XYZ file of C-alpha atoms in Angstrom:
725
model
C -31.790 160.133 264.263
C -29.948 157.399 262.373
C -26.148 157.568 262.676
C -25.090 154.591 260.494
C -22.178 153.778 262.798
C -21.974 150.346 261.169
C -20.702 151.638 257.805
C -16.950 152.096 258.634
C -16.391 148.632 260.095
C -18.477 146.977 257.376
C -16.299 148.609 254.719
C -13.143 147.595 256.613
C -14.373 144.000 256.889
C -15.187 144.094 253.167
C -11.591 144.969 252.299
C -10.078 142.522 254.791
C -12.154 139.498 253.837
C -10.654 139.402 250.319
C -7.411 138.188 251.922
C -9.161 134.886 252.764
C -10.028 133.777 249.250
C -7.088 131.375 249.199
C -7.389 130.396 252.859
C -11.104 129.869 253.364
C -10.326 127.424 256.150
C -9.516 130.509 258.237
C -13.096 131.767 257.899
C -14.455 128.330 258.764
C -12.156 128.037 261.787
C -13.111 131.518 263.031
C -16.798 130.677 262.691
C -16.203 127.453 264.634
C -14.348 129.274 267.430
C -17.083 131.879 267.777
C -19.687 129.112 268.002
C -17.616 127.346 270.676
C -17.642 130.593 272.660
C -21.426 130.613 272.645
C -22.024 132.946 269.696
C -24.955 132.241 267.370
C -23.084 131.723 264.087
C -24.017 130.284 260.731
C -23.792 126.524 260.510
C -20.564 125.072 259.131
C -22.067 121.592 258.817
C -22.216 120.432 255.192
C -24.275 117.460 253.986
C -24.003 114.757 251.320
C -26.777 113.184 249.250
C -27.574 110.651 251.986
C -27.883 113.282 254.691
C -24.518 112.535 256.329
C -23.047 115.672 257.879
C -19.440 116.864 257.837
C -17.657 120.197 258.236
C -17.580 122.644 255.355
C -14.444 122.462 253.250
C -15.023 125.812 251.503
C -16.752 129.073 252.386
C -17.730 132.087 250.318
C -17.373 135.615 251.765
C -21.105 136.372 251.857
C -21.970 133.297 253.916
C -19.300 134.384 256.408
C -20.745 137.924 256.513
C -24.152 136.382 257.249
C -22.762 135.491 260.682
C -23.731 138.992 261.800
C -26.287 139.866 259.122
C -29.090 137.511 260.105
C -32.199 137.943 262.203
C -30.280 138.103 265.498
C -30.631 140.479 268.409
C -28.407 143.537 268.014
C -26.262 142.633 271.025
C -25.474 139.258 269.441
C -24.556 140.900 266.142
C -22.257 143.346 267.957
C -20.595 140.500 269.869
C -19.760 138.650 266.645
C -18.386 141.818 265.029
C -16.291 142.488 268.150
C -14.826 138.977 267.931
C -13.950 139.485 264.247
C -12.438 142.895 265.021
C -10.191 141.392 267.666
C -9.193 138.423 265.490
C -8.343 140.547 262.453
C -6.953 143.614 264.212
C -9.517 146.016 262.734
C -9.435 149.692 263.728
C -13.050 150.788 263.191
C -15.446 150.885 266.118
C -18.013 148.210 266.824
C -21.311 149.779 265.653
C -23.968 151.125 268.003
C -26.715 150.835 265.360
C -27.620 148.808 262.276
C -30.000 151.268 260.633
C -30.863 150.510 257.017
C -29.186 147.094 256.989
C -31.220 144.294 255.377
C -30.562 140.838 256.809
C -31.045 137.280 255.584
C -33.368 134.749 257.151
C -31.899 132.697 259.982
C -32.742 129.478 258.152
C -31.313 130.500 254.779
C -28.108 132.329 255.650
C -25.873 130.365 253.292
C -25.237 131.713 249.793
C -24.395 128.178 248.630
C -26.169 124.818 248.706
C -25.160 121.634 250.478
C -22.273 119.720 248.901
C -24.483 117.277 247.014
C -26.294 120.156 245.258
C -23.371 122.581 245.000
C -21.489 123.105 241.751
C -17.704 123.152 241.940
C -17.550 126.757 240.733
C -20.254 128.234 243.024
C -17.827 129.383 245.732
C -15.228 130.783 243.261
C -18.016 132.737 241.531
C -18.991 134.378 244.815
C -15.384 135.315 245.588
C -15.132 136.948 242.145
C -18.284 138.912 242.922
C -16.811 140.091 246.239
C -13.599 141.267 244.515
C -15.535 143.074 241.794
C -17.768 144.746 244.398
C -14.949 145.982 246.630
C -12.491 147.033 243.943
C -14.764 148.703 241.398
C -17.353 151.436 241.262
C -20.669 150.491 239.699
C -19.765 152.297 236.468
C -16.854 149.911 235.881
C -18.509 146.786 237.289
C -18.331 143.716 235.039
C -21.960 142.525 234.711
C -20.848 139.012 233.694
C -19.566 138.446 237.251
C -22.997 139.060 238.773
C -24.802 137.165 236.001
C -22.612 134.140 236.728
C -23.652 134.231 240.376
C -27.312 134.418 239.402
C -26.913 130.865 238.088
C -26.099 129.575 241.579
C -28.864 127.452 243.025
C -30.944 129.112 245.738
C -29.699 132.711 245.440
C -31.219 135.498 243.445
C -30.638 139.166 242.793
C -32.115 140.393 246.131
C -29.832 138.184 248.208
C -26.705 138.806 246.122
C -27.157 142.588 246.139
C -27.784 142.407 249.884
C -24.309 140.864 250.200
C -22.835 143.541 247.934
C -24.405 146.207 250.155
C -22.824 144.612 253.241
C -19.401 144.842 251.565
C -19.713 148.349 250.131
C -22.754 150.225 251.457
C -21.713 153.475 249.792
C -21.385 151.942 246.308
C -24.215 149.410 246.011
C -27.723 148.975 247.363
C -29.845 145.870 247.914
C -32.911 145.194 245.797
C -34.878 143.380 248.479
C -38.649 143.819 248.294
C -38.794 146.778 250.701
C -36.277 148.762 248.653
C -37.893 147.826 245.335
C -41.316 148.976 246.594
C -39.822 152.170 248.024
C -38.051 153.147 244.807
C -40.914 152.153 242.520
C -43.083 154.770 244.258
C -40.464 157.275 243.131
C -40.603 156.096 239.498
C -37.419 154.046 239.790
C -38.150 150.512 238.676
C -36.121 147.343 238.608
C -36.593 145.816 235.169
C -34.936 142.551 234.261
C -33.492 140.699 237.245
C -30.071 140.563 235.618
C -26.792 142.374 236.188
C -27.657 144.876 233.467
C -31.089 145.459 235.008
C -29.544 145.994 238.446
C -26.841 148.403 237.237
C -29.451 150.401 235.336
C -31.578 150.530 238.497
C -28.552 151.706 240.494
C -27.857 154.473 237.974
C -31.472 155.686 238.247
C -31.244 155.804 242.041
C -28.020 157.853 241.957
C -29.416 160.179 239.313
C -32.696 160.910 241.095
C -31.984 160.435 244.802
C -28.212 160.587 245.271
C -25.645 158.115 246.604
C -26.437 157.973 250.319
C -27.493 154.347 250.052
C -27.542 153.556 253.810
C -29.909 156.480 254.428
C -32.122 155.507 251.477
C -32.239 151.906 252.666
C -33.205 153.062 256.154
C -35.905 155.345 254.758
C -37.312 152.411 252.766
C -37.455 150.354 255.943
C -39.324 153.082 257.849
C -41.813 153.928 255.120
C -45.166 152.158 255.493
C -45.576 149.693 252.681
C -47.446 146.622 251.699
C -45.622 144.500 254.222
C -46.730 146.693 257.156
C -50.255 147.064 255.782
C -50.411 143.307 255.515
C -49.329 143.001 259.119
C -52.153 145.297 260.157
C -54.509 143.050 258.181
C -52.957 139.960 259.708
C -55.618 138.130 261.707
C -53.098 137.536 264.495
C -54.937 139.982 266.757
C -57.388 139.641 269.602
C -60.370 139.253 267.296
C -58.501 137.339 264.668
C -60.008 134.444 262.861
C -58.198 131.172 263.262
C -54.795 130.864 261.593
C -54.953 128.459 258.644
C -52.253 125.974 257.687
C -51.532 124.822 254.142
C -49.087 122.687 252.184
C -48.250 123.945 248.684
C -46.310 122.081 246.012
C -43.492 123.941 244.277
C -43.306 121.867 241.080
C -41.300 118.859 239.999
C -37.873 118.833 241.599
C -38.750 122.052 243.468
C -38.344 124.045 240.234
C -40.516 126.988 241.374
C -38.923 127.303 244.824
C -35.987 129.596 243.843
C -38.427 132.223 242.537
C -40.756 131.803 245.525
C -37.790 132.297 247.864
C -36.278 135.199 245.956
C -39.506 137.168 245.453
C -41.214 136.210 248.732
C -44.253 134.813 246.959
C -46.230 131.641 246.484
C -48.168 130.815 243.329
C -50.292 128.171 241.673
C -49.765 127.347 238.041
C -52.635 125.838 236.061
C -52.120 128.077 232.988
C -55.360 129.880 233.767
C -55.065 133.219 231.979
C -57.960 134.697 233.916
C -58.434 136.372 237.285
C -59.751 133.647 239.585
C -61.968 136.156 241.386
C -64.152 136.296 238.266
C -65.416 132.743 238.797
C -68.653 132.597 240.842
C -68.024 129.121 242.220
C -65.635 126.197 242.197
C -67.558 124.251 239.555
C -67.196 127.103 237.075
C -63.403 126.868 237.498
C -63.557 123.136 236.838
C -65.639 123.754 233.705
C -63.141 126.369 232.489
C -60.206 123.987 233.034
C -62.014 121.258 231.105
C -62.879 123.659 228.265
C -59.293 124.790 227.706
C -58.298 121.131 227.442
C -61.028 120.436 224.898
C -62.825 117.731 226.910
C -66.153 117.415 228.666
C -66.287 118.081 232.391
C -67.479 114.511 232.974
C -64.346 113.083 231.377
C -61.904 115.456 233.043
C -62.308 114.258 236.622
C -58.747 115.224 237.492
C -59.796 118.884 237.450
C -61.836 118.303 240.615
C -58.673 118.698 242.661
C -57.205 121.512 240.562
C -60.407 123.548 240.744
C -60.454 123.078 244.519
C -56.874 124.371 244.741
C -57.778 127.467 242.705
C -60.868 128.211 244.778
C -59.088 127.745 248.110
C -56.084 129.820 246.994
C -58.377 132.807 246.353
C -61.194 132.443 248.880
C -60.008 130.295 251.796
C -56.392 131.355 252.245
C -55.922 134.624 254.089
C -53.157 136.884 255.359
C -51.694 135.441 258.534
C -52.066 131.814 257.457
C -48.987 129.576 257.516
C -47.894 127.826 254.314
C -45.451 124.924 253.974
C -43.713 124.898 250.557
C -42.837 121.335 249.592
C -41.976 119.015 246.730
C -44.254 116.002 246.458
C -44.104 113.913 249.604
C -40.325 114.061 249.907
C -38.928 117.529 250.655
C -39.868 120.614 252.671
C -38.330 123.841 251.316
C -39.845 126.624 253.371
C -42.365 127.746 255.979
C -43.925 131.165 255.541
C -46.665 133.517 256.697
C -49.026 134.821 254.017
C -48.912 138.632 253.934
C -51.244 139.611 251.097
C -54.558 138.909 249.488
C -54.768 137.126 246.138
C -52.811 138.820 243.320
C -53.412 138.216 239.600
C -50.423 139.161 237.424
C -51.598 139.009 233.790
C -48.151 140.007 232.483
C -46.564 136.686 233.413
C -46.490 133.620 231.139
C -47.014 131.357 234.160
C -47.589 131.534 237.925
C -50.048 134.386 237.401
C -51.946 133.581 240.602
C -49.895 134.730 243.582
C -49.798 135.741 247.205
C -46.960 137.423 249.015
C -45.260 135.571 251.839
C -42.828 136.323 254.629
C -40.582 133.274 254.745
C -39.941 132.237 258.341
C -37.689 129.287 257.505
C -35.986 128.238 254.276
C -33.882 125.187 253.567
C -34.057 121.655 252.257
C -35.449 119.177 254.753
C -36.143 115.594 253.645
C -39.497 114.327 254.856
C -39.696 110.796 256.201
C -41.615 108.235 254.222
C -44.310 108.115 256.875
C -44.875 111.883 256.857
C -47.897 111.267 254.616
C -47.789 114.762 253.054
C -50.346 114.856 250.252
C -48.791 115.220 246.807
C -51.532 117.445 245.412
C -50.916 121.123 244.722
C -52.664 122.693 247.715
C -53.893 121.029 250.896
C -55.655 122.523 253.911
C -53.984 120.801 256.870
C -55.573 122.853 259.659
C -58.056 120.060 260.391
C -55.310 117.586 261.296
C -54.760 118.744 264.851
C -51.192 119.721 265.706
C -49.734 118.038 262.647
C -48.547 121.442 261.370
C -46.555 121.881 264.593
C -44.645 118.654 263.982
C -44.077 119.567 260.336
C -42.717 123.008 261.333
C -40.281 121.429 263.789
C -38.743 119.663 260.831
C -37.782 123.125 259.534
C -36.546 124.428 262.886
C -39.667 126.387 263.871
C -41.860 126.133 266.930
C -45.418 126.951 265.836
C -47.114 126.093 269.116
C -48.186 129.742 269.028
C -48.491 130.470 265.282
C -48.667 134.218 265.967
C -45.204 134.108 267.552
C -43.080 131.448 265.843
C -39.772 130.634 267.521
C -36.567 129.388 265.900
C -35.435 126.014 267.279
C -33.056 123.278 266.164
C -34.542 121.333 263.225
C -36.148 118.107 264.447
C -34.656 115.047 262.779
C -37.057 112.715 264.557
C -40.530 112.175 263.128
C -43.267 111.329 265.551
C -45.948 108.685 265.103
C -48.041 108.998 261.984
C -51.211 108.201 263.878
C -52.547 111.742 263.509
C -50.981 112.529 260.124
C -53.335 113.468 257.269
C -54.340 110.890 254.740
C -54.060 111.870 251.074
C -57.285 113.506 249.915
C -59.875 111.333 248.259
C -59.964 113.976 245.543
C -56.236 113.955 244.993
C -56.306 111.782 241.897
C -53.033 109.963 242.499
C -52.070 106.569 243.754
C -50.027 106.611 246.931
C -47.292 104.149 247.741
C -47.530 103.951 251.533
C -45.224 100.943 251.743
C -42.790 101.716 248.926
C -39.275 100.635 249.841
C -36.546 103.275 249.772
C -34.045 103.008 246.948
C -30.720 104.792 247.211
C -27.592 105.016 245.106
C -25.754 102.478 247.289
C -28.368 99.876 246.392
C -28.203 100.776 242.715
C -24.417 100.422 242.628
C -24.748 96.916 244.063
C -27.267 95.919 241.402
C -26.360 97.397 238.035
C -22.558 97.015 237.913
C -21.733 100.659 237.097
C -19.346 103.031 238.808
C -20.908 106.009 240.542
C -19.485 108.349 237.885
C -21.088 106.266 235.121
C -24.397 106.124 236.954
C -24.364 109.876 237.641
C -23.777 110.498 233.921
C -26.701 108.260 232.924
C -29.063 109.894 235.429
C -27.912 113.331 234.260
C -28.629 112.388 230.648
C -32.112 111.133 231.545
C -32.921 114.302 233.489
C -31.695 116.491 230.642
C -33.353 114.691 227.728
C -36.309 113.155 229.632
C -36.055 110.270 227.133
C -33.350 107.606 227.231
C -32.552 104.465 225.258
C -30.440 101.721 226.809
C -28.878 99.736 223.984
C -26.588 96.759 224.040
C -26.093 93.070 223.291
C -28.204 90.328 224.879
C -27.783 89.690 228.571
C -26.465 93.059 229.747
C -29.579 93.791 231.839
C -31.156 96.590 229.825
C -34.669 96.161 231.220
C -33.310 95.530 234.706
C -31.264 98.743 234.553
C -34.232 100.729 233.164
C -36.308 99.918 236.232
C -33.442 100.725 238.611
C -32.938 104.129 236.994
C -36.607 104.859 237.661
C -36.337 103.665 241.270
C -33.239 105.780 241.808
C -34.809 108.973 240.460
C -37.935 108.352 242.568
C -35.898 107.437 245.625
C -38.166 104.457 246.195
C -39.583 101.354 244.526
C -42.964 102.862 243.735
C -44.418 100.500 241.127
C -47.519 102.682 240.756
C -45.405 105.293 238.957
C -43.868 102.917 236.431
C -45.542 101.458 233.346
C -43.754 98.958 231.120
C -44.735 97.578 227.715
C -42.954 95.811 224.859
C -43.248 96.977 221.275
C -43.824 94.491 218.456
C -44.486 94.702 214.739
C -48.275 94.820 215.159
C -48.244 97.581 217.774
C -50.165 100.674 216.617
C -51.083 104.270 217.384
C -54.494 103.018 218.457
C -52.894 100.779 221.096
C -50.478 103.422 222.278
C -52.242 106.800 222.031
C -55.920 106.567 221.124
C -58.267 104.752 218.772
C -61.605 103.078 218.225
C -62.108 99.650 219.767
C -65.040 97.174 219.718
C -67.472 97.977 222.520
C -68.873 94.442 222.834
C -72.242 95.502 221.454
C -71.427 95.402 217.765
C -70.149 98.964 217.661
C -66.950 100.875 218.322
C -65.914 103.171 221.137
C -63.091 105.695 221.327
C -60.587 104.539 223.937
C -57.350 106.021 225.170
C -54.218 103.939 224.727
C -51.844 102.953 227.502
C -49.447 105.873 226.953
C -52.306 108.385 226.893
C -53.678 106.997 230.178
C -50.274 106.977 231.868
C -49.568 110.555 230.733
C -52.849 111.676 232.277
C -51.892 109.916 235.485
C -48.585 111.798 235.588
C -50.371 115.099 234.915
C -52.578 114.577 237.960
C -49.518 114.260 240.203
C -47.151 116.970 238.876
C -44.748 116.980 241.829
C -43.576 113.380 241.414
C -41.727 111.693 238.549
C -43.347 108.996 236.396
C -41.554 106.513 234.132
C -42.796 104.786 230.985
C -40.488 101.923 229.958
C -40.650 100.521 226.408
C -38.855 97.220 226.016
C -37.502 96.454 222.518
C -38.471 99.937 221.360
C -37.155 99.388 217.837
C -39.404 96.383 217.207
C -42.302 98.712 216.427
C -42.974 101.141 213.596
C -42.169 104.169 215.695
C -43.575 106.870 213.405
C -46.909 105.052 213.230
C -47.047 104.347 216.952
C -46.165 107.839 218.205
C -47.808 109.860 215.438
C -48.107 113.568 216.227
C -46.994 112.904 219.825
C -43.413 112.412 218.626
C -42.881 116.173 218.638
C -44.010 116.453 222.268
C -41.342 114.049 223.488
C -38.594 116.683 223.333
C -37.617 118.006 226.752
C -38.328 121.619 225.754
C -41.748 120.823 224.302
C -43.378 119.491 227.440
C -46.321 121.191 229.106
C -49.651 122.623 228.070
C -48.083 125.307 225.911
C -47.139 122.615 223.373
C -50.422 120.705 223.247
C -51.436 119.162 219.934
C -54.743 117.915 218.509
C -54.947 114.129 218.433
C -55.905 112.194 215.320
C -59.067 110.920 216.952
C -61.103 112.391 219.764
C -62.984 115.240 218.096
C -60.302 117.867 218.548
C -58.977 116.720 221.934
C -55.820 118.556 222.956
C -52.952 116.498 224.329
C -49.591 117.315 225.884
C -46.875 115.483 227.785
C -46.239 116.646 231.363
C -42.766 117.656 232.487
C -42.642 114.922 235.127
C -42.959 112.054 232.609
C -39.783 110.200 231.562
C -39.442 107.586 228.816
C -36.860 104.802 228.892
C -36.516 102.447 225.942
C -34.342 99.363 225.456
C -32.742 98.110 222.228
C -31.086 94.772 221.529
C -28.171 95.507 219.211
C -27.822 91.809 218.270
C -31.306 91.347 216.788
C -30.901 91.394 213.009
C -34.661 91.526 212.487
C -34.997 94.998 214.020
C -35.051 98.255 212.131
C -32.832 101.124 213.145
C -34.480 103.927 215.077
C -35.166 106.750 212.608
C -33.413 110.064 213.055
C -36.569 111.968 214.017
C -36.941 109.797 217.095
C -33.229 109.252 217.702
C -32.516 112.939 218.253
C -35.202 113.070 220.944
C -33.484 110.421 223.058
C -30.235 110.222 224.932
C -28.425 106.924 224.285
C -26.487 104.767 226.719
C -24.444 101.758 225.643
C -24.534 98.865 228.079
C -21.846 96.224 227.652
C -20.958 92.960 229.450
C -19.571 93.527 232.947
C -17.990 90.167 233.775
C -14.981 92.032 235.189
C -17.100 93.942 237.721
C -16.237 93.327 241.370
C -19.944 93.522 242.178
C -20.601 90.687 239.685
C -18.092 88.488 241.521
C -19.626 89.436 244.887
C -23.078 88.548 243.605
C -22.036 85.103 242.457
C -20.030 84.478 245.605
C -22.992 85.453 247.737
C -25.158 82.960 245.832
C -22.761 80.124 246.633
C -20.627 80.022 243.471
C -16.996 79.130 244.166
C -14.149 81.537 243.405
C -12.527 79.144 240.914
C -15.739 78.945 238.869
C -16.223 82.719 239.036
C -12.694 83.217 237.643
C -13.394 80.652 234.904
C -16.646 82.378 233.846
C -14.884 85.728 233.668
C -11.930 84.373 231.690
C -13.899 82.193 229.240
C -16.404 84.915 228.369
C -13.736 87.568 228.074
C -12.070 85.436 225.383
C -15.365 84.585 223.667
C -16.512 88.222 223.605
C -13.170 89.359 222.209
C -13.633 86.902 219.344
C -17.236 88.036 218.729
C -16.258 91.719 218.787
C -13.389 91.115 216.362
C -15.737 89.535 213.814
C -16.708 92.909 212.395
C -18.058 91.447 209.148
C -20.710 89.181 210.692
C -21.014 90.192 214.324
C -19.111 92.896 216.238
C -19.297 94.438 219.741
C -23.088 94.659 219.595
C -23.287 90.846 219.697
C -21.189 90.197 222.793
C -22.727 88.005 225.483
C -23.795 89.720 228.683
C -23.234 88.919 232.313
C -26.903 88.664 233.276
C -27.087 85.065 231.970
C -25.103 84.262 235.111
C -26.936 86.472 237.602
C -28.928 84.030 239.759
C -31.192 86.589 241.424
C -32.505 85.218 244.712
C -31.552 81.658 243.764
C -29.030 79.868 245.964
C -26.562 77.816 243.875
C -25.899 74.386 245.365
C -23.910 72.574 242.670
C -22.025 75.333 240.840
C -20.713 73.122 238.029
C -24.168 71.734 237.239
C -25.659 75.231 237.264
C -22.925 76.542 234.940
C -23.361 73.649 232.490
C -27.134 74.205 232.424
C -26.705 77.906 231.560
C -24.250 77.101 228.761
C -26.422 74.390 227.208
C -29.832 76.037 227.582
C -29.025 79.716 227.069
C -25.577 80.309 225.595
C -25.558 77.530 222.976
C -28.904 78.647 221.383
C -27.520 82.185 221.143
C -24.315 80.976 219.442
C -26.420 78.871 217.053
C -28.150 82.055 215.978
C -24.832 83.865 215.577
C -23.072 81.141 213.578
C -26.041 79.545 211.860
C -23.981 78.012 209.041
C -20.978 77.010 211.157
C -22.078 74.144 213.499
C -18.483 73.015 214.048
C -17.553 76.468 215.340
C -20.498 76.381 217.751
C -19.462 72.971 219.106
C -15.868 74.122 219.500
C -16.837 77.203 221.488
C -19.246 75.312 223.740
C -16.537 72.723 224.355
C -14.100 75.477 225.366
C -16.673 77.057 227.676
C -17.351 73.741 229.405
C -13.734 72.581 229.607
């Protein structure tokens, strides 16, 4: 019979821990001391964007409580509680049982993300939730406190309510999957996964079943449910079929992972509003996908891979198989065991095709460039020998025996790629096996911005998905555009960048679609460069693609973009916003979420029209100005062999000249200043600095000044003379 001896000390710890909100270092230090004494504690090693590790500087109460509420042996949990009792002078007994207590996964014990992903208010939000939980009954609970925490990356309602239950087991109950299934059989359902939905659920439980939440939680654990039935169906038995191994993409930037983690599911998302079991074969799925896009099956070759993913997800995957949830070829988020057959949820707007999963490891593990993980949605990796074993080690799992996975230290070393899988021939994407890494340190040495400025620009591009870099000549607009793409990709993958230049004759037919001579006296419908590149991005949804338009305001933008202009908005991406193209016999077209546009505008070109408002509001704008004063500019010139005296002269002379140009508001203004890139030598080594400087002035700066002061030749000569003095 369950005794629930854990409840008194859990409630005492819940009251005591509030004293540490303003001295979180005490929780970190206690965790460190317990680890030094051989206890299995949560990690206190934080990480920055480059993977460098350092000790946590802040800790929320729930992450601390996870020290003894993880998948540990009971004796280890009791030892940690005993150490806390001694340290804090608690009076309650160390528990003899943990009946009814849900625990977090060993690999995802934190309630916060690493420092480079963590918001500054994540930890304060969790402390507010702890105070609200301990000090108030559910009837007086402020729902805004819980709703705020639901915005924290990587946590959801099940995990947060689990923490609330740890703090106050007689006032709140967890809504993990076991409890939700248990209560739904008793006509108590969890509606919206919000604070209001949870508090309504809690009220139903109290009204129908009473307030003995520990006992109810224990009963839910003991009751046979889908999880246990799945285990009985799990092929990990004597006569089991072979365990399968799969990689599954979780969307661009890992956008679907929080839901997968929270709900213990995986899903594929091809907007197929139909039960996949109704299709007799794979080709019928491919035909259906082509039909909903309004194209012939012969022209929609990219659906070969998507139809394979759908067929395998339903017919080849099985309970007991191991799935690796990943983003593109860069990041591993989780390793799980499939625990259900295929599920079709027609009530959802997306991700209707699901399977339930028991997550064995959750985190955020960068994959090395030579990991060769295929970028496509679903890949069967069982045929690649023990490659799945090496991949699992990355996440801290030993899958040598897939029926009995063991937790180990995550492996930061990646073995030889000799036996790693090649990308599928059907994958429909170009791979960049030798793409060079590109990190923020490199970017800061190349584009003369501070890290704060660069972070703001990247944030604007991610938010709007469309960005225009505008500025006077010579500030490196096109150069910066490419570096922004490299930085967001994390590598110099030229296959995912397309660049064109607009001009007055550029048309919709060039850009989107139109009829072109076929060489036989007739005309043939052909897709334009933007249409083709968009299709390429659609075939590789887990990686970002960048379309760069140089001199974007040289073209007639309304004519060039046509009906596609509407689709450029960040909230109008995806198949749900598809439009019918002007040509193409009713072809439907949409822009994928992983496609970014970057345009450049020269503010000193008098011949260019202003970007109209309809397009302007769809872009974020960044002003680039001369950066002669940048320390990186001076380092660049010095490294190329330019003397310090000449560097100082260039900076001083062009500061004065640009001040004069900017002050001439009637004829010129700040948009006509002269940029630093005229003096960026690239890979060139400067031998004679004075000769090089004179050549730049005479061949590049003078012609520009002649355009500025067309009717004032004396002024031009005077300024050139000053520059060369």
